[in-house]
Short mmCIF file of C-alpha atoms and ligand atoms in Angstrom, two decimals:
data_model
loop_
_atom_site.label_atom_id
_atom_site.label_comp_id
_atom_site.label_asym_id
_atom_site.label_seq_id
_atom_site.Cartn_x
_atom_site.Cartn_y
_atom_site.Cartn_z
CA GLY A 8 -60.97 40.38 85.11
CA ALA A 9 -61.98 37.63 87.04
CA GLN A 10 -63.08 39.77 89.78
CA ARG A 11 -65.43 42.38 87.67
CA ALA A 12 -66.43 39.43 86.63
CA LEU A 13 -68.03 37.65 90.18
CA TRP A 14 -69.24 41.45 91.23
CA VAL A 15 -70.83 41.71 87.80
CA LYS A 16 -72.45 37.77 88.55
CA ASN A 17 -73.89 39.48 91.61
CA ILE A 18 -75.56 42.05 89.95
CA THR A 19 -77.02 39.77 86.87
CA LEU A 20 -77.91 36.89 89.19
CA CYS A 21 -78.87 35.09 86.07
CA GLN A 22 -77.47 31.72 86.39
CA LYS A 23 -79.81 29.78 86.63
CA ASP A 24 -81.71 31.97 84.02
CA HIS A 25 -79.23 32.14 80.75
CA LEU A 26 -77.89 29.22 78.37
CA SER A 27 -73.77 28.84 79.02
CA ALA A 28 -72.12 29.04 75.90
CA THR A 29 -70.40 25.47 76.51
CA LEU A 30 -73.83 24.14 75.30
CA LEU A 31 -73.17 24.91 71.74
CA SER A 32 -72.60 21.60 69.78
CA ASP A 33 -69.51 23.22 67.27
CA ASP A 34 -66.23 24.49 68.26
CA LEU A 35 -67.01 28.68 66.79
CA PRO A 36 -65.10 31.28 65.73
CA ALA A 37 -63.70 33.37 68.84
CA ASP A 38 -65.93 36.47 67.23
CA PHE A 39 -68.67 34.79 66.11
CA LEU A 40 -68.93 33.18 69.87
CA ARG A 41 -68.62 37.20 71.22
CA ALA A 42 -71.23 37.89 68.94
CA ILE A 43 -74.15 35.16 70.43
CA THR A 44 -72.77 36.28 74.35
CA CYS A 45 -73.86 38.56 76.49
CA GLN A 46 -71.04 41.56 76.77
CA VAL A 47 -72.44 41.66 80.56
CA CYS A 48 -73.34 38.02 81.79
CA ASP A 49 -70.73 36.00 78.58
CA HIS A 50 -74.00 33.76 78.67
CA LEU A 51 -75.48 32.91 75.06
CA LEU A 52 -77.63 36.11 74.42
CA SER A 53 -81.55 36.29 76.14
CA ASP A 54 -83.69 37.96 74.98
CA PRO A 55 -81.18 40.69 73.52
CA VAL A 56 -81.12 44.24 72.98
CA GLN A 57 -78.54 46.90 70.70
CA SER A 58 -77.05 50.06 72.45
CA PRO A 59 -76.47 52.67 70.50
CA CYS A 60 -72.37 51.54 69.89
CA ARG A 61 -74.34 48.32 68.61
CA HIS A 62 -73.51 46.25 71.61
CA LEU A 63 -75.47 43.07 72.51
CA PHE A 64 -76.93 42.09 76.13
CA CYS A 65 -79.49 40.49 77.91
CA ARG A 66 -82.29 42.28 78.39
CA GLY A 67 -82.48 41.87 81.89
CA CYS A 68 -78.20 42.61 82.30
CA ILE A 69 -78.60 45.90 80.57
CA LEU A 70 -80.95 46.80 82.74
CA LYS A 71 -79.62 45.34 85.87
CA TYR A 72 -75.76 47.03 84.55
CA SER A 73 -77.09 50.14 83.99
CA ARG A 74 -78.92 50.76 87.47
CA ALA A 75 -76.15 49.53 89.67
CA LEU A 76 -72.76 50.87 87.40
CA GLY A 77 -74.47 53.62 85.01
CA ALA A 78 -75.16 54.76 81.93
CA HIS A 79 -72.88 53.44 79.84
CA CYS A 80 -72.05 50.30 77.87
CA PRO A 81 -70.26 47.58 79.57
CA ALA A 82 -67.95 46.79 76.53
CA CYS A 83 -67.31 49.62 75.05
CA SER A 84 -67.84 52.65 78.22
CA LEU A 85 -69.38 55.07 75.41
CA PRO A 86 -73.34 56.20 77.24
CA CYS A 87 -75.68 54.04 77.37
CA ASP A 88 -79.12 55.49 78.00
CA VAL A 89 -81.26 52.50 78.22
CA ALA A 90 -84.10 54.74 76.49
CA GLU A 91 -81.95 54.08 73.48
CA LEU A 92 -81.35 50.53 73.12
CA LYS A 93 -83.55 48.30 70.78
CA SER A 94 -84.05 44.78 69.84
CA PRO A 95 -80.99 43.59 67.22
CA ALA A 96 -81.54 43.43 63.67
CA LYS A 97 -84.47 40.30 62.32
CA ALA A 98 -81.48 38.49 60.16
CA PHE A 99 -78.85 38.37 63.26
CA LEU A 100 -82.13 36.54 65.82
CA ALA A 101 -83.14 34.81 63.47
CA VAL A 102 -79.65 33.07 63.38
CA LEU A 103 -78.94 33.39 67.15
CA HIS A 104 -82.35 31.19 67.91
CA SER A 105 -81.31 28.83 65.20
CA LEU A 106 -78.08 28.03 66.61
CA ALA A 107 -77.54 24.00 67.81
CA LEU A 108 -77.24 23.35 71.27
CA GLN A 109 -76.42 19.98 72.44
CA CYS A 110 -78.39 18.08 75.08
CA PRO A 111 -76.68 17.72 78.40
CA ARG A 112 -78.38 15.07 79.74
CA GLU A 113 -76.41 11.68 80.22
CA GLY A 114 -78.25 9.57 77.24
CA CYS A 115 -79.59 11.89 74.67
CA GLY A 116 -77.26 14.92 74.16
CA GLU A 117 -79.35 15.70 70.99
CA LEU A 118 -78.91 18.73 69.20
CA VAL A 119 -81.90 20.67 70.10
CA ARG A 120 -82.58 24.69 68.38
CA MET A 121 -81.98 27.49 70.82
CA ASP A 122 -85.29 28.67 70.48
CA ALA A 123 -86.47 24.87 71.00
CA PHE A 124 -84.59 24.28 74.25
CA ARG A 125 -86.11 25.58 76.59
CA ALA A 126 -88.99 22.88 76.06
CA HIS A 127 -86.47 20.09 74.69
CA CYS A 128 -84.68 20.86 78.51
CA LEU A 129 -88.67 20.40 80.17
CA GLY A 130 -89.58 17.50 78.24
CA HIS A 131 -86.81 15.26 80.25
CA LEU A 132 -87.86 17.42 83.65
CA GLN A 133 -91.28 15.82 82.51
CA GLN A 134 -90.47 12.73 81.86
CA ARG A 135 -88.30 12.12 85.58
CA GLN A 136 -91.75 13.86 87.24
CA THR A 137 -93.96 10.84 85.37
CA GLN A 138 -91.28 8.11 86.47
CA MET A 139 -90.43 9.57 90.24
CA ARG A 140 -94.36 9.26 90.83
CA ASP A 141 -93.79 5.20 88.91
CA ASN A 142 -91.46 4.93 91.13
CA HIS A 143 -93.37 6.19 94.01
CA ALA A 144 -96.40 3.58 92.78
CA ASP A 145 -94.26 1.24 92.44
CA GLY A 146 -93.49 1.75 96.18
CA GLU A 147 -96.83 1.82 97.85
CA LEU A 148 -97.78 -1.89 95.83
CA ASP A 149 -94.70 -3.16 97.45
CA GLY A 150 -96.52 -2.29 101.09
CA TYR A 151 -100.12 -3.76 99.69
CA LEU A 152 -99.19 -6.52 97.04
CA PRO A 153 -97.27 -10.30 98.97
CA VAL A 154 -93.70 -10.51 97.38
CA ASN A 155 -92.34 -13.29 95.79
CA LYS A 156 -89.12 -13.18 97.19
CA GLY A 157 -87.82 -16.53 95.57
CA GLY A 158 -85.73 -19.30 97.70
CA GLY B 185 -54.64 52.53 61.43
CA ALA B 186 -55.01 53.90 57.33
CA GLN B 187 -51.75 53.70 57.20
CA ARG B 188 -51.30 49.64 58.10
CA ALA B 189 -54.75 48.99 56.07
CA LEU B 190 -53.52 50.66 52.61
CA TRP B 191 -50.32 48.58 53.01
CA VAL B 192 -52.23 45.89 53.79
CA LYS B 193 -54.34 46.57 50.64
CA ASN B 194 -51.52 46.48 48.45
CA ILE B 195 -51.17 42.98 49.64
CA THR B 196 -53.72 41.12 49.10
CA LEU B 197 -54.42 43.33 45.79
CA CYS B 198 -58.50 41.75 46.93
CA GLN B 199 -60.69 45.20 45.90
CA LYS B 200 -62.54 43.51 42.69
CA ASP B 201 -63.09 39.65 44.20
CA HIS B 202 -64.22 39.74 47.56
CA LEU B 203 -67.19 41.38 48.34
CA SER B 204 -67.91 44.55 50.84
CA ALA B 205 -70.15 44.09 53.86
CA THR B 206 -71.65 47.40 52.46
CA LEU B 207 -73.95 45.26 50.81
CA LEU B 208 -75.41 43.91 53.93
CA SER B 209 -79.15 44.52 54.16
CA ASP B 210 -79.16 44.93 57.99
CA ASP B 211 -77.49 47.44 60.48
CA LEU B 212 -76.39 44.07 61.95
CA PRO B 213 -74.62 44.03 65.50
CA ALA B 214 -70.73 44.96 65.47
CA ASP B 215 -69.14 41.92 67.06
CA PHE B 216 -71.37 39.91 64.37
CA LEU B 217 -70.15 42.06 61.49
CA ARG B 218 -66.50 41.85 62.66
CA ALA B 219 -67.19 37.36 62.64
CA ILE B 220 -67.48 37.70 59.51
CA THR B 221 -65.48 40.45 57.84
CA CYS B 222 -62.09 39.44 57.25
CA GLN B 223 -59.22 40.41 59.63
CA VAL B 224 -57.09 41.68 56.60
CA CYS B 225 -58.60 42.76 53.92
CA ASP B 226 -62.07 44.08 56.31
CA HIS B 227 -64.42 42.30 53.08
CA LEU B 228 -66.96 40.18 53.76
CA LEU B 229 -65.41 36.20 55.15
CA SER B 230 -64.14 34.68 51.22
CA ASP B 231 -63.49 31.06 51.25
CA PRO B 232 -62.37 31.66 55.35
CA VAL B 233 -60.49 30.12 57.49
CA GLN B 234 -59.44 30.20 60.77
CA SER B 235 -56.54 30.54 62.73
CA PRO B 236 -54.99 28.33 66.41
CA CYS B 237 -56.39 31.17 68.09
CA ARG B 238 -59.93 30.96 66.58
CA HIS B 239 -59.37 34.42 64.39
CA LEU B 240 -60.97 34.03 60.49
CA PHE B 241 -59.92 35.02 57.41
CA CYS B 242 -60.22 35.14 53.61
CA ARG B 243 -57.77 31.72 52.97
CA GLY B 244 -55.93 34.89 50.24
CA CYS B 245 -55.11 37.38 52.58
CA ILE B 246 -54.04 34.86 55.42
CA LEU B 247 -51.87 33.49 52.82
CA LYS B 248 -50.52 36.50 51.08
CA TYR B 249 -50.60 38.45 54.57
CA SER B 250 -47.92 35.83 55.73
CA ARG B 251 -45.59 35.32 52.86
CA ALA B 252 -45.48 39.17 53.45
CA LEU B 253 -45.51 39.44 56.84
CA GLY B 254 -44.26 36.49 58.67
CA ALA B 255 -46.56 34.03 60.42
CA HIS B 256 -48.81 36.21 63.05
CA CYS B 257 -52.43 36.79 63.71
CA PRO B 258 -53.10 39.87 61.91
CA ALA B 259 -55.74 39.53 64.91
CA CYS B 260 -54.33 39.09 68.06
CA SER B 261 -50.68 38.47 66.85
CA LEU B 262 -50.14 34.94 68.07
CA PRO B 263 -48.30 32.48 65.99
CA CYS B 264 -50.06 31.70 63.35
CA ASP B 265 -48.57 28.86 60.71
CA VAL B 266 -50.42 28.53 57.36
CA ALA B 267 -50.12 25.08 57.78
CA GLU B 268 -52.17 24.90 60.98
CA LEU B 269 -55.20 27.08 59.42
CA LYS B 270 -58.38 24.68 59.30
CA SER B 271 -61.98 24.76 57.59
CA PRO B 272 -64.17 27.34 60.27
CA ALA B 273 -67.40 25.23 61.92
CA LYS B 274 -69.76 24.45 59.15
CA ALA B 275 -72.43 25.84 61.62
CA PHE B 276 -70.22 28.86 61.48
CA LEU B 277 -70.13 28.78 57.11
CA ALA B 278 -74.49 27.90 56.70
CA VAL B 279 -74.61 31.83 59.03
CA LEU B 280 -72.01 33.16 56.81
CA HIS B 281 -73.67 32.09 53.49
CA SER B 282 -77.11 31.97 53.99
CA LEU B 283 -75.71 36.90 54.48
CA ALA B 284 -78.62 38.36 53.18
CA LEU B 285 -76.96 40.81 50.43
CA GLN B 286 -79.14 43.94 48.76
CA CYS B 287 -77.80 43.81 44.81
CA PRO B 288 -76.73 47.12 44.49
CA ARG B 289 -78.06 47.06 40.73
CA GLU B 290 -79.61 50.10 40.22
CA GLY B 291 -83.65 49.15 39.16
CA CYS B 292 -83.31 45.67 41.42
CA GLY B 293 -82.38 46.01 45.06
CA GLU B 294 -82.99 42.14 45.15
CA LEU B 295 -81.77 40.81 47.94
CA VAL B 296 -79.58 37.76 47.54
CA ARG B 297 -78.00 34.92 49.98
CA MET B 298 -74.34 35.05 49.85
CA ASP B 299 -73.92 31.89 47.94
CA ALA B 300 -75.78 33.36 45.69
CA PHE B 301 -74.59 36.32 44.46
CA ARG B 302 -72.21 35.50 42.35
CA ALA B 303 -74.41 34.49 39.98
CA HIS B 304 -77.16 36.74 40.48
CA CYS B 305 -74.94 39.26 38.93
CA LEU B 306 -73.43 36.71 36.57
CA GLY B 307 -76.99 37.21 35.52
CA HIS B 308 -76.94 41.01 35.71
CA LEU B 309 -73.53 41.15 33.13
CA GLN B 310 -75.27 38.29 30.46
CA GLN B 311 -78.69 40.41 30.29
CA ARG B 312 -77.06 43.34 29.54
CA GLN B 313 -74.90 41.93 26.86
CA THR B 314 -77.74 40.43 25.38
CA GLN B 315 -78.94 43.81 25.11
CA MET B 316 -75.77 45.68 24.03
CA ARG B 317 -75.73 43.01 21.38
CA ASP B 318 -79.25 43.60 20.02
CA ASN B 319 -78.89 47.21 20.13
CA HIS B 320 -75.97 46.25 18.04
CA ALA B 321 -77.74 44.86 15.41
CA ASP B 322 -80.41 47.13 15.34
CA GLY B 323 -77.97 49.49 14.71
CA GLU B 324 -76.53 47.88 11.75
CA LEU B 325 -80.13 47.12 10.11
CA ASP B 326 -80.39 50.64 10.48
CA GLY B 327 -77.51 50.75 7.90
CA TYR B 328 -80.00 48.28 5.47
CA LEU B 329 -83.12 48.99 5.86
CA PRO B 330 -85.54 52.05 3.63
CA VAL B 331 -85.99 53.92 6.78
CA ASN B 332 -89.91 55.34 6.69
CA LYS B 333 -89.00 59.02 8.29
CA GLY B 334 -92.07 60.01 8.08
CA GLY B 335 -93.84 63.30 6.97
ZN1 ZN C 275 -76.88 35.63 82.15
ZN1 ZN C 276 -76.58 38.74 80.06
ZN1 ZN C 277 -70.60 49.97 73.62
ZN1 ZN C 278 -81.94 15.86 75.60
ZN1 ZN C 279 -60.56 41.64 50.42
ZN1 ZN C 280 -59.84 39.21 53.24
ZN1 ZN C 281 -55.33 35.13 66.38
ZN1 ZN C 282 -80.16 42.30 41.41
#
């Protein structure tokens, strides 16, 4: 329930690193949504690994979960040794990486492939830094140049 | 359980029309496999429709199921009127149709996209019919032509 979710979040601490499923541009079927989200943190799978019982988690999440709560699967409770985790099938990873996410930045809203999403957001950040630097430069110039206030 | 599965199969009668999940060439994650199979017949989704509770079924399966067992979702038992069924998101259909299936025909084993699989199998059938016709033609000629038995 909600208590367990909070408890798990305090273990994984991935809120700032992982992507939310709310970024998905489509209204996807329930089972498909479950298939592409981490069974520990509920974010979109980030560097996923597969347990012997074929459940998926972010690599970071299952390692932290196992260390804190023991070597069992968070989805089905079967034994799950971290040494037995393996990479999911390439066909599945291709599906995951090609999911279309909608950029949440105001005035953008572009659809971006999941594997290009970080680069896209970094672009916005750099753009913003450039603007701030330009504004700052303008601000400095304001102090040196005579300002025609009209009238 | 097994009893219900048999009972459902006697309603859907889709064994010869739908494709088995065993044709999938990859060892896919459990939740992903669930996402691409019909929650009534367990075959790979064929002409899928989505319920208001976002579960997926072959169109034929949910229509037959509803008629026989009532207007509720076979996956979660929530009310499910066939008039409320809609097409799943295009992004999901693209994933489903591009799944790689392995042709089970001996000597072939080719990986074929799900949306090209019927045409591929039809190719084998036509090839076989041509061979049978040729063999039959040879057989007829055998009766008319003098056969040099050597010696
Ligand atoms: Zn996370
Ligand atoms: Zn996670
Ligand atoms: Zn499990
Ligand atoms: Zn953007
Ligand atoms: Zn079927
Ligand atoms: Zn079906
Ligand atoms: Zn349902
Ligand atoms: Zn073939």
